[in-house]
CSV table of C-alpha atoms in Angstrom, one decimal:
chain,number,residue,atom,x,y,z
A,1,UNK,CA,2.8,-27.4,16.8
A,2,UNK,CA,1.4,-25.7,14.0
A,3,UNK,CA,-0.2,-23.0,15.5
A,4,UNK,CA,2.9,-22.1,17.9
A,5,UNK,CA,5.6,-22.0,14.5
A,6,UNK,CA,2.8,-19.1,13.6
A,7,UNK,CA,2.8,-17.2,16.6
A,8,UNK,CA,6.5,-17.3,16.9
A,9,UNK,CA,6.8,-16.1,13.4
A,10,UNK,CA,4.8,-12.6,14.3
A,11,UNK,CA,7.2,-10.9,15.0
A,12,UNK,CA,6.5,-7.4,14.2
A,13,UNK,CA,9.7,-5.1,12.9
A,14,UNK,CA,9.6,-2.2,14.7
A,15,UNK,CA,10.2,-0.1,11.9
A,16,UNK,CA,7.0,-0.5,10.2
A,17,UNK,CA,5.5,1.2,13.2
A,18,UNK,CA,7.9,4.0,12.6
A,19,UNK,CA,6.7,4.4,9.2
A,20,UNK,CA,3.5,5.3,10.5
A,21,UNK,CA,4.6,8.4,12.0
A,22,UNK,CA,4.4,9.6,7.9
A,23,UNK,CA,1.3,10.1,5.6
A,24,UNK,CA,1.7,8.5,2.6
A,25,UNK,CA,2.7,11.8,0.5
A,26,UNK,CA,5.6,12.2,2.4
A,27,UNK,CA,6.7,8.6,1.8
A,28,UNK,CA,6.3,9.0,-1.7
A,29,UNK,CA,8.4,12.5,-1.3
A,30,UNK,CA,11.8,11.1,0.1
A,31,UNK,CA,11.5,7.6,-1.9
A,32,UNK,CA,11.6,9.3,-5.3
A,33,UNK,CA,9.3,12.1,-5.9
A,34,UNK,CA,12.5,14.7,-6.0
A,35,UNK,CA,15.2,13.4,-7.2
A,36,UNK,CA,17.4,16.3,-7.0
A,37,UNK,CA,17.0,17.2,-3.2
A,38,UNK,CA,18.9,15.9,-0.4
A,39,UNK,CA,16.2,14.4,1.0
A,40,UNK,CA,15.1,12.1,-1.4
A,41,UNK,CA,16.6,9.0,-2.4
A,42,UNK,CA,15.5,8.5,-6.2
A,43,UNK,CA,14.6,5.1,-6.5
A,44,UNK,CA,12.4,5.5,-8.8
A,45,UNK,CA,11.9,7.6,-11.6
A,46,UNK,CA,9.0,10.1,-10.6
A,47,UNK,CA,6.5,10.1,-13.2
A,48,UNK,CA,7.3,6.4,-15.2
A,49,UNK,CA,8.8,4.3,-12.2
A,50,UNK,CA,5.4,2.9,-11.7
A,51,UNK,CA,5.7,3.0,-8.0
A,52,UNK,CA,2.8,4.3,-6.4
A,53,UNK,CA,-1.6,4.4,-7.2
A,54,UNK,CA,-3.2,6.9,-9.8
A,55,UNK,CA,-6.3,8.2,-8.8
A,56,UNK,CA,-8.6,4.7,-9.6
A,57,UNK,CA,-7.2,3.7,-6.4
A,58,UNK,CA,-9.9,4.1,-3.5
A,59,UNK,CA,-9.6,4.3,0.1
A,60,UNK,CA,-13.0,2.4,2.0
A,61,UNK,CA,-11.7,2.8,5.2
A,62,UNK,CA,-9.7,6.0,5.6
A,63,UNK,CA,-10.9,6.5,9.3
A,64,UNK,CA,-7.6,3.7,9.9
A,65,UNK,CA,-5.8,6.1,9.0
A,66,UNK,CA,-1.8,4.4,8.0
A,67,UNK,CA,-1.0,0.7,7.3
A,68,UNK,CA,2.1,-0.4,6.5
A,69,UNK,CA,3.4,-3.7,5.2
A,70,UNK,CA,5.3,-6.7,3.5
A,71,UNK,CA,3.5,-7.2,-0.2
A,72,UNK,CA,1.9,-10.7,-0.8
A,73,UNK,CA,0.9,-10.9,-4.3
A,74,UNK,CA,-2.2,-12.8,-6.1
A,75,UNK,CA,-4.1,-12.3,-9.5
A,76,UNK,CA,-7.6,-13.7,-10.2
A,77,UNK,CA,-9.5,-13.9,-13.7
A,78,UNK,CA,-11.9,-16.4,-15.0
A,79,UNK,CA,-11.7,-20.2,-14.3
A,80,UNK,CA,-9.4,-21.9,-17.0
A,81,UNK,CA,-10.0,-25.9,-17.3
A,82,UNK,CA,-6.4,-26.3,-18.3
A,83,UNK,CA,-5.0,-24.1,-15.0
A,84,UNK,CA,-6.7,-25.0,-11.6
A,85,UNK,CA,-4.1,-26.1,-9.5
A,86,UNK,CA,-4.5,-22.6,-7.3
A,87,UNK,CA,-6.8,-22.0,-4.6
A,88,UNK,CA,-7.6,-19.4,-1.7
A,89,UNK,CA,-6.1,-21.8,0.8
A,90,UNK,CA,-2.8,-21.5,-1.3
A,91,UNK,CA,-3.0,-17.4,-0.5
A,92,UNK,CA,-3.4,-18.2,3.0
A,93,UNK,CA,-0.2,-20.3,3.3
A,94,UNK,CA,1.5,-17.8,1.0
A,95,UNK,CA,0.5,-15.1,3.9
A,96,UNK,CA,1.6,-17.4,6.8
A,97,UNK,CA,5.2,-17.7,5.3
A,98,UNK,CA,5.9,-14.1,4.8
A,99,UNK,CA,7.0,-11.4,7.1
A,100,UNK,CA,4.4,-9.9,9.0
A,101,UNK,CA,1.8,-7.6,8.8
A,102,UNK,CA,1.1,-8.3,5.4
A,103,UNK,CA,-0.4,-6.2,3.0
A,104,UNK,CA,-2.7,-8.3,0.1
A,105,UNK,CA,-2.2,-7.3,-3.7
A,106,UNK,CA,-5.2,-8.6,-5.5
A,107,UNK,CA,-4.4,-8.1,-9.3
A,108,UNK,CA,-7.9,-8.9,-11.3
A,109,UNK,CA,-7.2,-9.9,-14.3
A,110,UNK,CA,-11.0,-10.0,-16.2
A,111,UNK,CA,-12.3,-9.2,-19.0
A,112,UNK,CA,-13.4,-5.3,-18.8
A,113,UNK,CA,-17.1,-6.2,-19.1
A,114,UNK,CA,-16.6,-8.3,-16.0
A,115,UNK,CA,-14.0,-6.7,-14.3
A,116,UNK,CA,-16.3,-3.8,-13.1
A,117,UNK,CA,-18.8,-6.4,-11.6
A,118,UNK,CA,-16.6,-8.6,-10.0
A,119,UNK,CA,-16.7,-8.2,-6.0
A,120,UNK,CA,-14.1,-10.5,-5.2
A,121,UNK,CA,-13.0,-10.6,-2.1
A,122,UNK,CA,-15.7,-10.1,0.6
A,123,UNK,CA,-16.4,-11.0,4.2
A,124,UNK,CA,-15.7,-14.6,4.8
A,125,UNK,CA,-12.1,-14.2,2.8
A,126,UNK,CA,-11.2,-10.9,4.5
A,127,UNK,CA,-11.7,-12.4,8.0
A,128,UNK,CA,-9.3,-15.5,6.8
A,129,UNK,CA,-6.3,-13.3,5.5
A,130,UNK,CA,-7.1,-11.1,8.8
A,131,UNK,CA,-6.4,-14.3,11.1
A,132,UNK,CA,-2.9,-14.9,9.4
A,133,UNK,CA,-1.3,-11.6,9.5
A,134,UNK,CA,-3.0,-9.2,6.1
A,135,UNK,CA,-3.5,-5.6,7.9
A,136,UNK,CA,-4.7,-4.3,4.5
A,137,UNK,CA,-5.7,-5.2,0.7
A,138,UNK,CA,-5.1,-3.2,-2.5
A,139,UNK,CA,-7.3,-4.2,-5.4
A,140,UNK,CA,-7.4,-2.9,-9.1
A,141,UNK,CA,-10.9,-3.8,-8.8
A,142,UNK,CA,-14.3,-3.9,-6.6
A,143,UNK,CA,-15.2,-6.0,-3.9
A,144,UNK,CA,-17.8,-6.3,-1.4
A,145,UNK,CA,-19.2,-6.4,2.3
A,146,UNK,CA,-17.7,-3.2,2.9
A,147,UNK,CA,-20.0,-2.7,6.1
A,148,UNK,CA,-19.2,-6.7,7.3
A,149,UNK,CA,-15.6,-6.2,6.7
A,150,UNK,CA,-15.2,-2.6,8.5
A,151,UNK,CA,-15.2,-4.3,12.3
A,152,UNK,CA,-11.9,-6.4,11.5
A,153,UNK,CA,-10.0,-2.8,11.0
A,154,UNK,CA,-8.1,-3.9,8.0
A,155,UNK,CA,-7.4,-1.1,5.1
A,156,UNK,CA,-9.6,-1.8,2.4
A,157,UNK,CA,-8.0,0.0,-1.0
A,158,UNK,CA,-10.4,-0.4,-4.0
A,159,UNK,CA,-11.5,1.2,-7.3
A,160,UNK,CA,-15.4,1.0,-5.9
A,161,UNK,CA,-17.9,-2.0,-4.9
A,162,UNK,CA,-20.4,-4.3,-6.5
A,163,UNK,CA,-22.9,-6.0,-4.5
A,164,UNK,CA,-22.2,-9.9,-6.5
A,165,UNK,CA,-19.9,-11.7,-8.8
A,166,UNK,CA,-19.7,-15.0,-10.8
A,167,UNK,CA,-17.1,-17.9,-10.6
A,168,UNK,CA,-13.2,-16.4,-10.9
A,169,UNK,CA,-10.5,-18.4,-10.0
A,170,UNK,CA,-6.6,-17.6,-8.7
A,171,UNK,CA,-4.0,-17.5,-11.6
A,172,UNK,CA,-1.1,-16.6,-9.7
A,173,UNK,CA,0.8,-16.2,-6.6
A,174,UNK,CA,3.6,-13.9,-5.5
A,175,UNK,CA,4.3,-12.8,-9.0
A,176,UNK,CA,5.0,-9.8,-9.6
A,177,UNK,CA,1.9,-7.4,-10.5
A,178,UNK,CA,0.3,-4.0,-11.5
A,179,UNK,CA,-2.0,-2.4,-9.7
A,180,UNK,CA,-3.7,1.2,-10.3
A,181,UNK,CA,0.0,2.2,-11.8
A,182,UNK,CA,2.0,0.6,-9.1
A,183,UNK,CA,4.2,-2.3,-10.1
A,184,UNK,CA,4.4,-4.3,-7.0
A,185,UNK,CA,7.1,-7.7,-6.3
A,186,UNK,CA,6.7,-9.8,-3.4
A,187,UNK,CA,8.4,-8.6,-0.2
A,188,UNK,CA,8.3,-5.2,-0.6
A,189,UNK,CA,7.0,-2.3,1.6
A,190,UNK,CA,3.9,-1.0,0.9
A,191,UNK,CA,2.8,2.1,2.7
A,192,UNK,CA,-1.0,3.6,2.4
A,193,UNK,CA,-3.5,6.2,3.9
A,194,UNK,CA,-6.2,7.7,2.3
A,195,UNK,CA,-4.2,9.6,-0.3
A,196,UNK,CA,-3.3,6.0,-2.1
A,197,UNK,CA,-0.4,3.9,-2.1
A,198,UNK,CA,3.4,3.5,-2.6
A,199,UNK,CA,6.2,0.9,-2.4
A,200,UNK,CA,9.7,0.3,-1.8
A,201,UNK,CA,12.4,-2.7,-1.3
A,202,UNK,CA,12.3,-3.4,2.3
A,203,UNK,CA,16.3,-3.0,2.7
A,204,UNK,CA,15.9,1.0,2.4
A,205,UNK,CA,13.4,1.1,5.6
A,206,UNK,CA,16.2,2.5,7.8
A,207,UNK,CA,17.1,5.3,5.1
A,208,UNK,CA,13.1,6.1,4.6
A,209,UNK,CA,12.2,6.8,8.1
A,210,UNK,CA,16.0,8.9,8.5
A,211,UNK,CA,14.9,11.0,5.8
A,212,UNK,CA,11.3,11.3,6.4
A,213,UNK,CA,12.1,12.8,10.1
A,214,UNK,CA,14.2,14.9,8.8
A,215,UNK,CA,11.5,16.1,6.2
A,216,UNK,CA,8.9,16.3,8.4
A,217,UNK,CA,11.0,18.3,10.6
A,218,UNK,CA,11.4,20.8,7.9
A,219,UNK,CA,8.3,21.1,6.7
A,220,UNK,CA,6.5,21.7,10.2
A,221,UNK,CA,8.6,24.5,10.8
A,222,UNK,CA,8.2,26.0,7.6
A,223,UNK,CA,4.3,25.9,7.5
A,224,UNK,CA,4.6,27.0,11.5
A,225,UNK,CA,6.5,30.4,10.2
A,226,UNK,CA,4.1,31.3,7.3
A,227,UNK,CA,1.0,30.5,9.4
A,228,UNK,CA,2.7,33.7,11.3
A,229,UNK,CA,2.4,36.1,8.7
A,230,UNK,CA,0.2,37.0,5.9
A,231,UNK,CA,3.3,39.3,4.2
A,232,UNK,CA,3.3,37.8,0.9
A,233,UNK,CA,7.1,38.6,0.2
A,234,UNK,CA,7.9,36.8,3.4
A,235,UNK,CA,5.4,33.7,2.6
A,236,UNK,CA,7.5,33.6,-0.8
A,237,UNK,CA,10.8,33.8,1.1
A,238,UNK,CA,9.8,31.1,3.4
A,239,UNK,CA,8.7,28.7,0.6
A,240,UNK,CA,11.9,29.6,-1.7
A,241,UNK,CA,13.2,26.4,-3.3
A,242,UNK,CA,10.6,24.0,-2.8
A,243,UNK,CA,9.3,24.4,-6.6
A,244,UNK,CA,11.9,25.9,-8.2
């Protein structure tokens, strides 16, 4: 009974494989990086809405090129005697109830000394969220088993690895969280490639992927036309009004 509630709840929107047709960059470019053009929709503001990765953000797998997904959110830290009602299992169900695929937000909420040697999630745990519907994890910190968890092709996005760790415990699910600079609330979209990530509220997917044809559409032929010429008054021409 159990297991055929789960398979009837993967069911895949569509639309998160149109999302894919886009690099991450020109996600971020119609969901707020230019406010002031048509094409974007200004959701956020660009520099301080807080809604994509800074550089600490790395990419382990960028061979997997895009992976889209709902946000399911957790934060770890050190075991608290007075808080330890939360477990992995918890994660897991927390997975199984949301839309799927699923991306994994791992907050790690350590102290600094221990946050740089802390490789929390690692092969046993990847292949468990892989089983109920994660297609990627984003992780303000380092993990591990980078060469055992390649094989299950889930995106891996990390600030570096450590070979060990000590005890942590979970603190919190489905709160919301920040991660490398991006504030992330269950539910929403995350989009990533090797570049980093960026979010969005689901209910604007339609308007995304509208816009980011359209962009895409303009750009190709705009690069096509100045890949044709090496006048440099007609290279400026062509790119007129894209930094002014």
């Amino acid at each position: 009974m159990n297991s055929s509630r789960g398979r009837m709840k993967v069911v895949k929107d569509k639309r998160l494989e149109e999302l894919k047709k886009f690099d991450t960059p020109t996600i971020t470019n119609v969901v707020a990086t230019y406010p002031e053009k048509d094409c974007c929709l200004g959701l956020y503001h660009p520099w301080h809405g807080k809604w994509y990765t800074n550089q600490d953000l790395k990419c382990m797998y960028p061979e997997l090129g895009r992976t889209v997904g709902y946000a399911v959110t957790c934060t770890y830290g050190l075991p608290d005697n007075h808080f330890n009602r939360l477990k992995f299992a918890d994660v897991l169900r927390a997975v199984d109830k949301m839309k799927k695929p699923v991306v994994l937000v791992v907050k790690q909420n350590f102290p600094e000394e221990i946050k740089g040697i802390c490789g929390l999630l690692g092969g046993n745990m990847m292949t468990a969220l892989k089983s109920v519907g994660v297609v990627g994890v984003i992780s303000d910190g380092p993990s591990r088993d980078i060469d055992e968890i390649r094989p299950l092709g889930m995106q891996y996005m990390l600030t570096g690895v450590t070979a060990g760790h000590g005890k942590f415990a979970l603190q919190s699910i489905n709160t919301a969280v920040e991660v490398c600079g991006m504030a992330v609330s269950p539910g929403e979209i995350i989009h990533m490639d090797e570049n980093g990530a960026v979010k969005f509220p689901s209910q604007y997917m339609d308007e995304v992927i509208s816009r980011a044809e359209k962009l895409q559409a303009v750009e190709r032929k705009r690069q096509e036309l100045m890949r044709k010429t090496d006048d440099v008054e007609e290279i400026i021409k062509i790119m007129s009004g894209i930094y002014d």
